[in-house]
Amino acid sequence: MNPYRPIHCELHDQLEDAVVRRVPVKILLNTGPITGVVVNVKTSGAEEFLLLQGEAEPIRLDRVIAVSN
């Protein structure tokens, strides 16, 4: 996998807000859109991930392009 590239603070703030609000959001990834409820944003090593409700695999934050509700 490519080296992790930190995301912009504004995008990180949007994801943190989504965790607090627990409402479905549309997330545009570099591989396409996905919709879900963000339940956590976590750090593992030098990388950050988001966890969607009902999804087993975390999503690396540098794959996220945009978040909307």
mmCIF file of N, CA and C in Angstrom:
data_model
loop_
_atom_site.group_PDB
_atom_site.id
_atom_site.type_symbol
_atom_site.label_atom_id
_atom_site.label_comp_id
_atom_site.label_asym_id
_atom_site.label_seq_id
_atom_site.Cartn_x
_atom_site.Cartn_y
_atom_site.Cartn_z
ATOM 1 N N MET A 1 0.847 -1.181 0.000
ATOM 2 C CA MET A 1 0.000 0.000 0.000
ATOM 3 C C MET A 1 0.889 1.239 0.000
ATOM 4 N N ASN A 2 0.360 2.324 -0.515
ATOM 5 C CA ASN A 2 1.098 3.584 -0.570
ATOM 6 C C ASN A 2 1.311 4.154 0.826
ATOM 7 N N PRO A 3 2.360 4.965 0.994
ATOM 8 C CA PRO A 3 2.569 5.615 2.294
ATOM 9 C C PRO A 3 1.368 6.500 2.644
ATOM 10 N N TYR A 4 1.048 6.561 3.926
ATOM 11 C CA TYR A 4 -0.090 7.354 4.393
ATOM 12 C C TYR A 4 0.191 8.836 4.237
ATOM 13 N N ARG A 5 -0.821 9.566 3.718
ATOM 14 C CA ARG A 5 -0.741 11.025 3.598
ATOM 15 C C ARG A 5 -1.827 11.633 4.473
ATOM 16 N N PRO A 6 -1.463 12.416 5.485
ATOM 17 C CA PRO A 6 -2.469 13.006 6.369
ATOM 18 C C PRO A 6 -3.491 13.832 5.581
ATOM 19 N N ILE A 7 -4.734 13.838 6.082
ATOM 20 C CA ILE A 7 -5.789 14.594 5.414
ATOM 21 C C ILE A 7 -5.849 16.005 5.983
ATOM 22 N N HIS A 8 -6.580 16.890 5.286
ATOM 23 C CA HIS A 8 -6.753 18.265 5.747
ATOM 24 C C HIS A 8 -7.575 18.294 7.033
ATOM 25 N N CYS A 9 -7.291 19.247 7.880
ATOM 26 C CA CYS A 9 -7.980 19.375 9.172
ATOM 27 C C CYS A 9 -9.482 19.535 8.991
ATOM 28 N N GLU A 10 -9.921 20.268 7.968
ATOM 29 C CA GLU A 10 -11.345 20.492 7.746
ATOM 30 C C GLU A 10 -12.071 19.170 7.482
ATOM 31 N N LEU A 11 -11.478 18.310 6.688
ATOM 32 C CA LEU A 11 -12.068 17.011 6.400
ATOM 33 C C LEU A 11 -12.103 16.141 7.663
ATOM 34 N N HIS A 12 -11.041 16.204 8.430
ATOM 35 C CA HIS A 12 -10.986 15.460 9.694
ATOM 36 C C HIS A 12 -12.085 15.953 10.636
ATOM 37 N N ASP A 13 -12.283 17.268 10.704
ATOM 38 C CA ASP A 13 -13.336 17.835 11.551
ATOM 39 C C ASP A 13 -14.717 17.355 11.108
ATOM 40 N N GLN A 14 -14.948 17.256 9.794
ATOM 41 C CA GLN A 14 -16.229 16.768 9.288
ATOM 42 C C GLN A 14 -16.469 15.322 9.724
ATOM 43 N N LEU A 15 -15.431 14.514 9.684
ATOM 44 C CA LEU A 15 -15.565 13.120 10.098
ATOM 45 C C LEU A 15 -15.830 13.020 11.601
ATOM 46 N N GLU A 16 -15.145 13.814 12.394
ATOM 47 C CA GLU A 16 -15.370 13.820 13.843
ATOM 48 C C GLU A 16 -16.796 14.267 14.162
ATOM 49 N N ASP A 17 -17.303 15.252 13.416
ATOM 50 C CA ASP A 17 -18.675 15.713 13.593
ATOM 51 C C ASP A 17 -19.657 14.588 13.258
ATOM 52 N N ALA A 18 -19.359 13.826 12.220
ATOM 53 C CA ALA A 18 -20.212 12.703 11.834
ATOM 54 C C ALA A 18 -20.255 11.645 12.933
ATOM 55 N N VAL A 19 -19.135 11.433 13.627
ATOM 56 C CA VAL A 19 -19.095 10.474 14.740
ATOM 57 C C VAL A 19 -20.035 10.933 15.856
ATOM 58 N N VAL A 20 -19.984 12.205 16.177
ATOM 59 C CA VAL A 20 -20.797 12.746 17.264
ATOM 60 C C VAL A 20 -22.277 12.718 16.905
ATOM 61 N N ARG A 21 -22.607 13.071 15.671
ATOM 62 C CA ARG A 21 -24.013 13.182 15.259
ATOM 63 C C ARG A 21 -24.660 11.831 14.974
ATOM 64 N N ARG A 22 -23.886 10.815 14.620
ATOM 65 C CA ARG A 22 -24.399 9.462 14.349
ATOM 66 C C ARG A 22 -25.526 9.453 13.308
ATOM 67 N N VAL A 23 -25.328 10.219 12.242
ATOM 68 C CA VAL A 23 -26.288 10.230 11.135
ATOM 69 C C VAL A 23 -25.587 9.703 9.886
ATOM 70 N N PRO A 24 -26.338 9.106 8.955
ATOM 71 C CA PRO A 24 -25.701 8.618 7.731
ATOM 72 C C PRO A 24 -25.077 9.767 6.936
ATOM 73 N N VAL A 25 -23.893 9.530 6.432
ATOM 74 C CA VAL A 25 -23.200 10.497 5.582
ATOM 75 C C VAL A 25 -22.756 9.797 4.307
ATOM 76 N N LYS A 26 -22.601 10.586 3.257
ATOM 77 C CA LYS A 26 -22.061 10.072 2.008
ATOM 78 C C LYS A 26 -20.576 10.420 1.989
ATOM 79 N N ILE A 27 -19.751 9.409 1.795
ATOM 80 C CA ILE A 27 -18.304 9.591 1.785
ATOM 81 C C ILE A 27 -17.804 9.254 0.390
ATOM 82 N N LEU A 28 -17.145 10.201 -0.224
ATOM 83 C CA LEU A 28 -16.556 9.971 -1.534
ATOM 84 C C LEU A 28 -15.122 9.500 -1.324
ATOM 85 N N LEU A 29 -14.867 8.259 -1.711
ATOM 86 C CA LEU A 29 -13.529 7.684 -1.615
ATOM 87 C C LEU A 29 -12.849 7.775 -2.977
ATOM 88 N N ASN A 30 -11.560 7.559 -3.005
ATOM 89 C CA ASN A 30 -10.852 7.568 -4.280
ATOM 90 C C ASN A 30 -11.264 6.384 -5.159
ATOM 91 N N THR A 31 -12.046 5.450 -4.614
ATOM 92 C CA THR A 31 -12.536 4.304 -5.372
ATOM 93 C C THR A 31 -14.035 4.389 -5.656
ATOM 94 N N GLY A 32 -14.707 5.437 -5.172
ATOM 95 C CA GLY A 32 -16.135 5.620 -5.386
ATOM 96 C C GLY A 32 -16.848 5.992 -4.102
ATOM 97 N N PRO A 33 -18.163 6.252 -4.189
ATOM 98 C CA PRO A 33 -18.914 6.687 -3.005
ATOM 99 C C PRO A 33 -19.346 5.517 -2.125
ATOM 100 N N ILE A 34 -19.560 5.823 -0.858
ATOM 101 C CA ILE A 34 -20.088 4.880 0.120
ATOM 102 C C ILE A 34 -20.933 5.694 1.099
ATOM 103 N N THR A 35 -22.001 5.105 1.588
ATOM 104 C CA THR A 35 -22.865 5.782 2.550
ATOM 105 C C THR A 35 -22.934 4.945 3.821
ATOM 106 N N GLY A 36 -22.884 5.624 4.968
ATOM 107 C CA GLY A 36 -22.972 4.915 6.231
ATOM 108 C C GLY A 36 -22.858 5.845 7.414
ATOM 109 N N VAL A 37 -22.932 5.259 8.591
ATOM 110 C CA VAL A 37 -22.790 6.005 9.840
ATOM 111 C C VAL A 37 -21.367 5.801 10.345
ATOM 112 N N VAL A 38 -20.648 6.899 10.518
ATOM 113 C CA VAL A 38 -19.276 6.836 11.027
ATOM 114 C C VAL A 38 -19.355 6.659 12.538
ATOM 115 N N VAL A 39 -18.786 5.564 13.042
ATOM 116 C CA VAL A 39 -18.858 5.303 14.482
ATOM 117 C C VAL A 39 -17.556 5.647 15.205
ATOM 118 N N ASN A 40 -16.446 5.770 14.457
ATOM 119 C CA ASN A 40 -15.187 6.105 15.112
ATOM 120 C C ASN A 40 -14.152 6.530 14.084
ATOM 121 N N VAL A 41 -13.261 7.390 14.519
ATOM 122 C CA VAL A 41 -12.054 7.736 13.768
ATOM 123 C C VAL A 41 -10.903 7.384 14.696
ATOM 124 N N LYS A 42 -10.001 6.531 14.230
ATOM 125 C CA LYS A 42 -8.937 6.059 15.116
ATOM 126 C C LYS A 42 -7.585 6.122 14.431
ATOM 127 N N THR A 43 -6.555 6.067 15.240
ATOM 128 C CA THR A 43 -5.179 6.059 14.756
ATOM 129 C C THR A 43 -4.573 4.702 15.056
ATOM 130 N N SER A 44 -3.847 4.187 14.087
ATOM 131 C CA SER A 44 -3.119 2.937 14.268
ATOM 132 C C SER A 44 -1.738 3.136 13.654
ATOM 133 N N GLY A 45 -0.736 3.156 14.516
ATOM 134 C CA GLY A 45 0.608 3.475 14.033
ATOM 135 C C GLY A 45 0.638 4.919 13.570
ATOM 136 N N ALA A 46 1.055 5.151 12.348
ATOM 137 C CA ALA A 46 1.117 6.504 11.796
ATOM 138 C C ALA A 46 -0.044 6.765 10.838
ATOM 139 N N GLU A 47 -1.059 5.893 10.841
ATOM 140 C CA GLU A 47 -2.177 6.022 9.924
ATOM 141 C C GLU A 47 -3.474 6.252 10.696
ATOM 142 N N GLU A 48 -4.435 6.931 10.017
ATOM 143 C CA GLU A 48 -5.741 7.169 10.615
ATOM 144 C C GLU A 48 -6.798 6.439 9.790
ATOM 145 N N PHE A 49 -7.840 5.972 10.486
ATOM 146 C CA PHE A 49 -8.889 5.185 9.858
ATOM 147 C C PHE A 49 -10.247 5.636 10.364
ATOM 148 N N LEU A 50 -11.287 5.400 9.558
ATOM 149 C CA LEU A 50 -12.649 5.585 10.032
ATOM 150 C C LEU A 50 -13.339 4.233 10.016
ATOM 151 N N LEU A 51 -14.258 4.081 10.946
ATOM 152 C CA LEU A 51 -15.037 2.852 11.049
ATOM 153 C C LEU A 51 -16.494 3.188 10.771
ATOM 154 N N LEU A 52 -17.091 2.457 9.839
ATOM 155 C CA LEU A 52 -18.498 2.634 9.532
ATOM 156 C C LEU A 52 -19.308 1.553 10.232
ATOM 157 N N GLN A 53 -20.492 1.922 10.698
ATOM 158 C CA GLN A 53 -21.382 0.973 11.354
ATOM 159 C C GLN A 53 -21.680 -0.184 10.407
ATOM 160 N N GLY A 54 -21.514 -1.405 10.903
ATOM 161 C CA GLY A 54 -21.810 -2.590 10.123
ATOM 162 C C GLY A 54 -20.705 -3.041 9.176
ATOM 163 N N GLU A 55 -19.622 -2.298 9.085
ATOM 164 C CA GLU A 55 -18.499 -2.660 8.221
ATOM 165 C C GLU A 55 -17.373 -3.236 9.065
ATOM 166 N N ALA A 56 -16.797 -4.329 8.630
ATOM 167 C CA ALA A 56 -15.728 -4.974 9.389
ATOM 168 C C ALA A 56 -14.378 -4.308 9.159
ATOM 169 N N GLU A 57 -14.160 -3.826 7.949
ATOM 170 C CA GLU A 57 -12.856 -3.258 7.603
ATOM 171 C C GLU A 57 -12.839 -1.742 7.779
ATOM 172 N N PRO A 58 -11.839 -1.205 8.475
ATOM 173 C CA PRO A 58 -11.708 0.248 8.571
ATOM 174 C C PRO A 58 -11.264 0.833 7.223
ATOM 175 N N ILE A 59 -11.545 2.113 7.033
ATOM 176 C CA ILE A 59 -11.173 2.819 5.802
ATOM 177 C C ILE A 59 -10.077 3.819 6.134
ATOM 178 N N ARG A 60 -8.971 3.718 5.427
ATOM 179 C CA ARG A 60 -7.869 4.650 5.649
ATOM 180 C C ARG A 60 -8.298 6.050 5.227
ATOM 181 N N LEU A 61 -8.054 7.046 6.094
ATOM 182 C CA LEU A 61 -8.546 8.392 5.852
ATOM 183 C C LEU A 61 -7.969 9.033 4.596
ATOM 184 N N ASP A 62 -6.783 8.654 4.171
ATOM 185 C CA ASP A 62 -6.240 9.289 2.969
ATOM 186 C C ASP A 62 -6.910 8.773 1.694
ATOM 187 N N ARG A 63 -7.875 7.867 1.819
ATOM 188 C CA ARG A 63 -8.711 7.446 0.689
ATOM 189 C C ARG A 63 -9.960 8.330 0.553
ATOM 190 N N VAL A 64 -10.261 9.130 1.606
ATOM 191 C CA VAL A 64 -11.452 9.970 1.637
ATOM 192 C C VAL A 64 -11.180 11.268 0.879
ATOM 193 N N ILE A 65 -12.095 11.590 -0.055
ATOM 194 C CA ILE A 65 -11.983 12.825 -0.836
ATOM 195 C C ILE A 65 -12.930 13.883 -0.275
ATOM 196 N N ALA A 66 -14.161 13.467 0.088
ATOM 197 C CA ALA A 66 -15.154 14.422 0.590
ATOM 198 C C ALA A 66 -16.181 13.691 1.443
ATOM 199 N N VAL A 67 -16.863 14.480 2.306
ATOM 200 C CA VAL A 67 -17.924 13.970 3.173
ATOM 201 C C VAL A 67 -19.111 14.914 3.060
ATOM 202 N N SER A 68 -20.309 14.363 2.900
ATOM 203 C CA SER A 68 -21.509 15.198 2.884
ATOM 204 C C SER A 68 -22.638 14.459 3.586
ATOM 205 N N ASN A 69 -23.633 15.228 4.062
ATOM 206 C CA ASN A 69 -24.776 14.593 4.720
ATOM 207 C C ASN A 69 -26.049 14.913 4.007
#
